[in-house]
Short mmCIF file of N, CA and C in Angstrom, two decimals:
data_model
loop_
_atom_site.label_atom_id
_atom_site.label_comp_id
_atom_site.label_asym_id
_atom_site.label_seq_id
_atom_site.Cartn_x
_atom_site.Cartn_y
_atom_site.Cartn_z
N UNK A 1 44.70 147.23 102.03
CA UNK A 1 44.23 146.07 101.29
C UNK A 1 45.31 145.60 100.33
N UNK A 2 45.40 144.30 100.16
CA UNK A 2 46.43 143.79 99.27
C UNK A 2 45.80 142.86 98.23
N UNK A 3 46.17 143.06 96.98
CA UNK A 3 45.71 142.18 95.92
C UNK A 3 46.87 141.28 95.50
N UNK A 4 46.59 139.98 95.42
CA UNK A 4 47.62 139.03 94.99
C UNK A 4 47.18 138.42 93.67
N UNK A 5 48.00 138.61 92.67
CA UNK A 5 47.65 138.13 91.33
C UNK A 5 48.69 137.11 90.89
N UNK A 6 48.20 135.96 90.43
CA UNK A 6 49.14 135.01 89.82
C UNK A 6 48.78 134.87 88.35
N UNK A 7 49.81 134.92 87.53
CA UNK A 7 49.63 134.79 86.08
C UNK A 7 50.41 133.56 85.65
N UNK A 8 49.71 132.59 85.05
CA UNK A 8 50.39 131.36 84.62
C UNK A 8 50.15 131.10 83.14
N UNK A 9 51.09 130.44 82.48
CA UNK A 9 50.84 130.08 81.07
C UNK A 9 49.68 129.10 80.99
N UNK A 10 48.85 129.23 79.98
CA UNK A 10 47.73 128.31 79.81
C UNK A 10 48.25 126.89 79.64
N UNK A 11 47.42 125.93 80.02
CA UNK A 11 47.80 124.50 79.97
C UNK A 11 48.32 124.09 78.59
N UNK A 12 47.70 124.62 77.54
CA UNK A 12 48.05 124.21 76.18
C UNK A 12 49.33 124.86 75.68
N UNK A 13 49.85 125.84 76.44
CA UNK A 13 51.01 126.59 75.98
C UNK A 13 52.29 125.95 76.53
N UNK A 14 53.27 125.77 75.67
CA UNK A 14 54.56 125.22 76.11
C UNK A 14 55.22 126.19 77.09
N UNK A 15 55.90 125.64 78.09
CA UNK A 15 56.58 126.48 79.07
C UNK A 15 58.05 126.06 79.15
N UNK A 16 58.87 126.56 78.23
CA UNK A 16 60.28 126.14 78.19
C UNK A 16 61.04 126.48 79.47
N UNK A 17 60.67 127.61 80.11
CA UNK A 17 61.33 128.00 81.37
C UNK A 17 61.05 126.94 82.44
N UNK A 18 59.81 126.48 82.48
CA UNK A 18 59.43 125.43 83.43
C UNK A 18 60.20 124.15 83.17
N UNK A 19 60.32 123.80 81.90
CA UNK A 19 61.05 122.57 81.54
C UNK A 19 62.51 122.67 81.99
N UNK A 20 63.10 123.85 81.81
CA UNK A 20 64.49 124.06 82.21
C UNK A 20 64.65 123.88 83.71
N UNK A 21 63.71 124.47 84.48
CA UNK A 21 63.77 124.34 85.94
C UNK A 21 63.59 122.87 86.34
N UNK A 22 62.67 122.18 85.65
CA UNK A 22 62.46 120.76 85.96
C UNK A 22 63.75 119.96 85.75
N UNK A 23 64.42 120.21 84.63
CA UNK A 23 65.69 119.52 84.34
C UNK A 23 66.73 119.87 85.40
N UNK A 24 66.80 121.15 85.77
CA UNK A 24 67.77 121.58 86.78
C UNK A 24 67.51 120.88 88.11
N UNK A 25 66.24 120.79 88.51
CA UNK A 25 65.89 120.13 89.77
C UNK A 25 66.28 118.65 89.73
N UNK A 26 66.03 118.00 88.59
CA UNK A 26 66.39 116.59 88.47
C UNK A 26 67.90 116.41 88.53
N UNK A 27 68.62 117.34 87.93
CA UNK A 27 70.08 117.27 87.93
C UNK A 27 70.67 117.34 89.33
N UNK A 28 70.05 118.14 90.21
CA UNK A 28 70.62 118.22 91.56
C UNK A 28 69.96 117.21 92.49
N UNK A 29 69.20 116.28 91.93
CA UNK A 29 68.77 115.12 92.71
C UNK A 29 67.34 115.09 93.17
N UNK A 30 66.51 116.06 92.78
CA UNK A 30 65.11 116.00 93.17
C UNK A 30 64.36 115.05 92.24
N UNK A 31 63.62 114.13 92.84
CA UNK A 31 62.91 113.14 92.02
C UNK A 31 61.40 113.30 92.18
N UNK A 32 60.66 112.60 91.36
CA UNK A 32 59.20 112.60 91.47
C UNK A 32 58.54 113.87 90.99
N UNK A 33 59.22 114.61 90.11
CA UNK A 33 58.62 115.83 89.58
C UNK A 33 57.97 115.53 88.24
N UNK A 34 56.65 115.79 88.17
CA UNK A 34 55.94 115.48 86.93
C UNK A 34 55.93 116.66 85.98
N UNK A 35 55.81 117.87 86.54
CA UNK A 35 55.71 119.04 85.67
C UNK A 35 56.03 120.30 86.46
N UNK A 36 56.63 121.26 85.79
CA UNK A 36 56.89 122.56 86.41
C UNK A 36 56.36 123.65 85.48
N UNK A 37 55.58 124.57 86.03
CA UNK A 37 55.09 125.69 85.24
C UNK A 37 55.52 126.97 85.95
N UNK A 38 56.00 127.92 85.19
CA UNK A 38 56.46 129.16 85.81
C UNK A 38 55.62 130.33 85.36
N UNK A 39 55.19 131.11 86.32
CA UNK A 39 54.38 132.28 86.01
C UNK A 39 54.87 133.49 86.78
N UNK A 40 54.02 134.50 86.81
CA UNK A 40 54.36 135.73 87.52
C UNK A 40 53.49 135.86 88.75
N UNK A 41 54.01 136.54 89.74
CA UNK A 41 53.25 136.82 90.95
C UNK A 41 53.32 138.32 91.19
N UNK A 42 52.17 138.94 91.31
CA UNK A 42 52.13 140.40 91.46
C UNK A 42 51.35 140.75 92.72
N UNK A 43 51.96 141.55 93.58
CA UNK A 43 51.31 142.00 94.81
C UNK A 43 51.05 143.49 94.69
N UNK A 44 49.79 143.88 94.81
CA UNK A 44 49.46 145.30 94.71
C UNK A 44 48.86 145.79 96.03
N UNK A 45 49.51 146.77 96.61
CA UNK A 45 49.04 147.38 97.85
C UNK A 45 48.05 148.48 97.48
N UNK A 46 46.82 148.38 98.01
CA UNK A 46 45.77 149.32 97.60
C UNK A 46 45.28 150.18 98.75
N UNK A 47 44.86 151.39 98.38
CA UNK A 47 44.18 152.23 99.36
C UNK A 47 42.71 151.81 99.41
N UNK A 48 42.03 152.21 100.49
CA UNK A 48 40.59 151.95 100.56
C UNK A 48 40.27 150.58 101.13
N UNK A 49 38.98 150.31 101.33
CA UNK A 49 38.58 149.06 101.96
C UNK A 49 37.45 148.36 101.19
N UNK A 50 37.10 148.85 100.03
CA UNK A 50 36.01 148.25 99.26
C UNK A 50 36.54 147.07 98.44
N UNK A 51 36.39 145.87 99.02
CA UNK A 51 36.95 144.67 98.39
C UNK A 51 36.33 144.39 97.03
N UNK A 52 35.04 144.61 96.95
CA UNK A 52 34.28 144.33 95.73
C UNK A 52 34.84 145.17 94.56
N UNK A 53 34.96 146.49 94.82
CA UNK A 53 35.46 147.41 93.80
C UNK A 53 36.91 147.09 93.45
N UNK A 54 37.69 146.74 94.47
CA UNK A 54 39.10 146.42 94.25
C UNK A 54 39.22 145.20 93.35
N UNK A 55 38.43 144.18 93.65
CA UNK A 55 38.47 142.94 92.87
C UNK A 55 38.15 143.23 91.41
N UNK A 56 37.14 144.08 91.22
CA UNK A 56 36.72 144.41 89.86
C UNK A 56 37.83 145.15 89.12
N UNK A 57 38.40 146.17 89.78
CA UNK A 57 39.39 146.98 89.06
C UNK A 57 40.69 146.19 88.85
N UNK A 58 41.05 145.35 89.82
CA UNK A 58 42.28 144.58 89.66
C UNK A 58 42.11 143.50 88.58
N UNK A 59 40.91 142.90 88.50
CA UNK A 59 40.65 141.92 87.45
C UNK A 59 40.80 142.56 86.08
N UNK A 60 40.28 143.78 85.99
CA UNK A 60 40.36 144.52 84.74
C UNK A 60 41.83 144.82 84.39
N UNK A 61 42.57 145.25 85.39
CA UNK A 61 44.00 145.55 85.19
C UNK A 61 44.75 144.28 84.77
N UNK A 62 44.40 143.14 85.41
CA UNK A 62 45.06 141.88 85.09
C UNK A 62 44.83 141.52 83.64
N UNK A 63 43.58 141.74 83.20
CA UNK A 63 43.22 141.39 81.84
C UNK A 63 43.90 142.33 80.84
N UNK A 64 43.98 143.60 81.21
CA UNK A 64 44.49 144.60 80.27
C UNK A 64 46.00 144.66 80.19
N UNK A 65 46.67 144.72 81.35
CA UNK A 65 48.13 144.89 81.24
C UNK A 65 48.98 143.91 82.02
N UNK A 66 48.40 143.21 83.00
CA UNK A 66 49.27 142.33 83.78
C UNK A 66 49.45 140.96 83.14
N UNK A 67 48.52 140.57 82.28
CA UNK A 67 48.66 139.27 81.62
C UNK A 67 48.38 139.41 80.14
N UNK A 68 48.75 138.39 79.40
CA UNK A 68 48.39 138.30 77.99
C UNK A 68 47.32 137.20 77.90
N UNK A 69 46.04 137.59 77.81
CA UNK A 69 44.96 136.61 77.91
C UNK A 69 44.96 135.56 76.80
N UNK A 70 45.73 135.79 75.74
CA UNK A 70 45.80 134.80 74.66
C UNK A 70 46.56 133.56 75.13
N UNK A 71 47.62 133.77 75.88
CA UNK A 71 48.44 132.62 76.28
C UNK A 71 48.54 132.43 77.80
N UNK A 72 47.94 133.34 78.57
CA UNK A 72 48.08 133.24 80.03
C UNK A 72 46.72 133.28 80.75
N UNK A 73 46.67 132.59 81.86
CA UNK A 73 45.53 132.68 82.76
C UNK A 73 45.95 133.53 83.96
N UNK A 74 44.98 134.15 84.62
CA UNK A 74 45.33 134.86 85.84
C UNK A 74 44.30 134.58 86.93
N UNK A 75 44.72 134.70 88.17
CA UNK A 75 43.75 134.64 89.25
C UNK A 75 44.04 135.77 90.23
N UNK A 76 42.97 136.34 90.77
CA UNK A 76 43.10 137.49 91.66
C UNK A 76 42.54 137.13 93.03
N UNK A 77 43.24 137.54 94.06
CA UNK A 77 42.80 137.31 95.43
C UNK A 77 42.98 138.62 96.19
N UNK A 78 41.94 139.03 96.91
CA UNK A 78 42.06 140.27 97.69
C UNK A 78 42.13 139.90 99.16
N UNK A 79 43.08 140.50 99.88
CA UNK A 79 43.08 140.23 101.33
C UNK A 79 43.47 141.46 102.14
N UNK B 1 49.86 115.61 93.71
CA UNK B 1 50.13 116.69 94.65
C UNK B 1 50.73 117.87 93.90
N UNK B 2 50.38 119.06 94.35
CA UNK B 2 50.89 120.23 93.67
C UNK B 2 51.55 121.17 94.69
N UNK B 3 52.75 121.64 94.35
CA UNK B 3 53.41 122.62 95.20
C UNK B 3 53.33 123.98 94.52
N UNK B 4 52.94 124.98 95.29
CA UNK B 4 52.87 126.34 94.76
C UNK B 4 53.87 127.20 95.49
N UNK B 5 54.79 127.77 94.74
CA UNK B 5 55.86 128.56 95.34
C UNK B 5 55.77 129.99 94.84
N UNK B 6 55.79 130.93 95.76
CA UNK B 6 55.88 132.32 95.32
C UNK B 6 57.20 132.88 95.80
N UNK B 7 57.88 133.56 94.90
CA UNK B 7 59.17 134.17 95.21
C UNK B 7 59.01 135.67 95.02
N UNK B 8 59.25 136.43 96.08
CA UNK B 8 59.08 137.89 95.98
C UNK B 8 60.37 138.60 96.42
N UNK B 9 60.62 139.78 95.84
CA UNK B 9 61.80 140.53 96.31
C UNK B 9 61.61 140.93 97.77
N UNK B 10 62.67 140.90 98.56
CA UNK B 10 62.58 141.30 99.97
C UNK B 10 62.13 142.76 100.06
N UNK B 11 61.49 143.08 101.17
CA UNK B 11 60.95 144.43 101.38
C UNK B 11 62.01 145.52 101.17
N UNK B 12 63.23 145.26 101.59
CA UNK B 12 64.27 146.29 101.52
C UNK B 12 64.88 146.44 100.13
N UNK B 13 64.51 145.51 99.23
CA UNK B 13 65.10 145.53 97.89
C UNK B 13 64.23 146.34 96.94
N UNK B 14 64.86 147.22 96.17
CA UNK B 14 64.12 147.99 95.17
C UNK B 14 63.52 147.06 94.13
N UNK B 15 62.34 147.40 93.63
CA UNK B 15 61.69 146.56 92.62
C UNK B 15 61.31 147.45 91.42
N UNK B 16 62.27 147.72 90.53
CA UNK B 16 61.99 148.63 89.41
C UNK B 16 60.88 148.13 88.49
N UNK B 17 60.77 146.81 88.34
CA UNK B 17 59.71 146.24 87.50
C UNK B 17 58.34 146.57 88.10
N UNK B 18 58.25 146.46 89.41
CA UNK B 18 57.01 146.81 90.11
C UNK B 18 56.67 148.29 89.93
N UNK B 19 57.69 149.13 90.05
CA UNK B 19 57.48 150.58 89.89
C UNK B 19 56.96 150.89 88.48
N UNK B 20 57.51 150.21 87.49
CA UNK B 20 57.10 150.41 86.11
C UNK B 20 55.63 150.03 85.92
N UNK B 21 55.25 148.88 86.50
CA UNK B 21 53.87 148.43 86.39
C UNK B 21 52.94 149.42 87.10
N UNK B 22 53.39 149.91 88.26
CA UNK B 22 52.58 150.89 89.01
C UNK B 22 52.33 152.13 88.14
N UNK B 23 53.39 152.64 87.51
CA UNK B 23 53.26 153.81 86.64
C UNK B 23 52.32 153.51 85.48
N UNK B 24 52.47 152.32 84.88
CA UNK B 24 51.62 151.94 83.75
C UNK B 24 50.16 151.90 84.17
N UNK B 25 49.88 151.33 85.34
CA UNK B 25 48.50 151.25 85.83
C UNK B 25 47.92 152.64 86.05
N UNK B 26 48.75 153.52 86.63
CA UNK B 26 48.28 154.89 86.87
C UNK B 26 48.01 155.61 85.55
N UNK B 27 48.85 155.33 84.56
CA UNK B 27 48.69 155.97 83.25
C UNK B 27 47.37 155.59 82.59
N UNK B 28 46.93 154.34 82.77
CA UNK B 28 45.68 153.96 82.12
C UNK B 28 44.48 154.18 83.05
N UNK B 29 44.71 154.87 84.16
CA UNK B 29 43.58 155.36 84.95
C UNK B 29 43.28 154.64 86.25
N UNK B 30 44.11 153.66 86.64
CA UNK B 30 43.85 153.01 87.93
C UNK B 30 44.41 153.88 89.05
N UNK B 31 43.57 154.14 90.05
CA UNK B 31 44.01 155.00 91.14
C UNK B 31 44.07 154.21 92.45
N UNK B 32 44.63 154.85 93.47
CA UNK B 32 44.66 154.24 94.80
C UNK B 32 45.66 153.11 94.94
N UNK B 33 46.68 153.11 94.09
CA UNK B 33 47.70 152.06 94.19
C UNK B 33 48.87 152.59 95.01
N UNK B 34 49.17 151.89 96.11
CA UNK B 34 50.25 152.35 96.98
C UNK B 34 51.59 151.74 96.60
N UNK B 35 51.54 150.47 96.20
CA UNK B 35 52.81 149.81 95.89
C UNK B 35 52.55 148.57 95.04
N UNK B 36 53.48 148.27 94.16
CA UNK B 36 53.40 147.04 93.36
C UNK B 36 54.73 146.31 93.49
N UNK B 37 54.67 145.03 93.80
CA UNK B 37 55.88 144.20 93.86
C UNK B 37 55.67 143.03 92.91
N UNK B 38 56.69 142.72 92.15
CA UNK B 38 56.56 141.63 91.19
C UNK B 38 57.51 140.50 91.53
N UNK B 39 56.98 139.30 91.56
CA UNK B 39 57.79 138.14 91.86
C UNK B 39 57.52 137.01 90.89
N UNK B 40 57.98 135.82 91.26
CA UNK B 40 57.76 134.66 90.42
C UNK B 40 56.77 133.73 91.08
N UNK B 41 56.06 132.98 90.25
CA UNK B 41 55.14 131.98 90.76
C UNK B 41 55.50 130.66 90.09
N UNK B 42 55.75 129.64 90.89
CA UNK B 42 56.18 128.36 90.33
C UNK B 42 55.24 127.26 90.82
N UNK B 43 54.71 126.48 89.89
CA UNK B 43 53.82 125.38 90.22
C UNK B 43 54.53 124.08 89.88
N UNK B 44 54.68 123.22 90.87
CA UNK B 44 55.36 121.95 90.62
C UNK B 44 54.40 120.80 90.88
N UNK B 45 54.18 120.00 89.85
CA UNK B 45 53.33 118.81 89.96
C UNK B 45 54.20 117.67 90.46
N UNK B 46 53.79 117.07 91.59
CA UNK B 46 54.63 116.04 92.21
C UNK B 46 53.97 114.68 92.24
N UNK B 47 54.81 113.64 92.17
CA UNK B 47 54.30 112.29 92.39
C UNK B 47 54.24 112.04 93.89
N UNK B 48 53.46 111.03 94.30
CA UNK B 48 53.43 110.64 95.71
C UNK B 48 52.41 111.43 96.50
N UNK B 49 52.26 111.09 97.78
CA UNK B 49 51.23 111.72 98.60
C UNK B 49 51.77 112.17 99.96
N UNK B 50 53.08 112.07 100.17
CA UNK B 50 53.66 112.45 101.45
C UNK B 50 53.89 113.97 101.48
N UNK B 51 52.91 114.68 102.05
CA UNK B 51 52.97 116.15 102.06
C UNK B 51 54.17 116.67 102.83
N UNK B 52 54.46 116.01 103.94
CA UNK B 52 55.55 116.43 104.83
C UNK B 52 56.88 116.40 104.07
N UNK B 53 57.13 115.27 103.41
CA UNK B 53 58.38 115.09 102.66
C UNK B 53 58.44 116.07 101.49
N UNK B 54 57.29 116.26 100.84
CA UNK B 54 57.23 117.16 99.69
C UNK B 54 57.57 118.58 100.13
N UNK B 55 56.97 119.00 101.24
CA UNK B 55 57.21 120.35 101.74
C UNK B 55 58.69 120.56 102.03
N UNK B 56 59.30 119.53 102.63
CA UNK B 56 60.71 119.62 102.99
C UNK B 56 61.58 119.74 101.74
N UNK B 57 61.31 118.86 100.76
CA UNK B 57 62.18 118.86 99.58
C UNK B 57 61.93 120.10 98.72
N UNK B 58 60.69 120.56 98.65
CA UNK B 58 60.41 121.74 97.83
C UNK B 58 60.99 123.01 98.49
N UNK B 59 60.96 123.05 99.83
CA UNK B 59 61.56 124.20 100.52
C UNK B 59 63.06 124.26 100.24
N UNK B 60 63.66 123.08 100.24
CA UNK B 60 65.10 122.97 99.96
C UNK B 60 65.38 123.44 98.53
N UNK B 61 64.56 122.99 97.59
CA UNK B 61 64.72 123.38 96.18
C UNK B 61 64.53 124.89 96.02
N UNK B 62 63.55 125.44 96.76
CA UNK B 62 63.28 126.88 96.67
C UNK B 62 64.50 127.66 97.13
N UNK B 63 65.10 127.17 98.22
CA UNK B 63 66.26 127.85 98.78
C UNK B 63 67.46 127.74 97.87
N UNK B 64 67.61 126.56 97.27
CA UNK B 64 68.81 126.29 96.47
C UNK B 64 68.75 126.86 95.07
N UNK B 65 67.66 126.62 94.34
CA UNK B 65 67.69 127.08 92.95
C UNK B 65 66.50 127.92 92.50
N UNK B 66 65.39 127.89 93.24
CA UNK B 66 64.25 128.66 92.73
C UNK B 66 64.26 130.12 93.16
N UNK B 67 65.02 130.42 94.23
CA UNK B 67 65.10 131.81 94.66
C UNK B 67 66.55 132.18 94.97
N UNK B 68 66.78 133.47 95.08
CA UNK B 68 68.07 133.97 95.54
C UNK B 68 67.84 134.50 96.95
N UNK B 69 68.19 133.72 97.98
CA UNK B 69 67.83 134.07 99.36
C UNK B 69 68.43 135.39 99.85
N UNK B 70 69.41 135.91 99.13
CA UNK B 70 70.01 137.18 99.54
C UNK B 70 69.03 138.34 99.31
N UNK B 71 68.32 138.28 98.20
CA UNK B 71 67.42 139.39 97.86
C UNK B 71 65.95 138.99 97.73
N UNK B 72 65.66 137.69 97.87
CA UNK B 72 64.27 137.25 97.69
C UNK B 72 63.76 136.41 98.86
N UNK B 73 62.47 136.52 99.10
CA UNK B 73 61.79 135.64 100.05
C UNK B 73 60.98 134.63 99.24
N UNK B 74 60.72 133.47 99.84
CA UNK B 74 59.84 132.53 99.15
C UNK B 74 58.84 131.93 100.13
N UNK B 75 57.71 131.51 99.61
CA UNK B 75 56.78 130.76 100.45
C UNK B 75 56.30 129.55 99.66
N UNK B 76 56.14 128.44 100.37
CA UNK B 76 55.75 127.18 99.73
C UNK B 76 54.42 126.72 100.30
N UNK B 77 53.57 126.24 99.42
CA UNK B 77 52.26 125.73 99.82
C UNK B 77 52.07 124.40 99.09
N UNK B 78 51.66 123.37 99.82
CA UNK B 78 51.43 122.08 99.16
C UNK B 78 49.92 121.82 99.14
N UNK B 79 49.41 121.41 98.01
CA UNK B 79 47.97 121.05 98.01
C UNK B 79 47.67 119.86 97.11
#
């Protein structure tokens, strides 16, 4: 089983890394970019087949150590 | 339109950050973790509605500046 977690800065939080990438993309000629946000992507390979339990424990892990819930949102997907 | 890009280290490349997170998770009591890989997640808000063109230009951007193709894989999704 594989858990895919994406952690992104909350909408209200400034993302200077994203702004830098946006500027870089515009500099090399990419147009029509309104906004860039940069986050983390975490892939966790799990033992077992209980999706329900996995989702619960991974959500807990995301909240506790994989993200900072004050400034970041996370989403978990099990496959 | 929104492009979602995930950049992950290639399978053959060591991921010390992932190993650290795996150890941290085990330390706080999460079990059954086989592997953790950490990558980047990039969300790009785009103008226009031409998905085909967007996919092409974002793939090019991913290859050129959003990832290091020597050690990283990327995947692009347009929605």
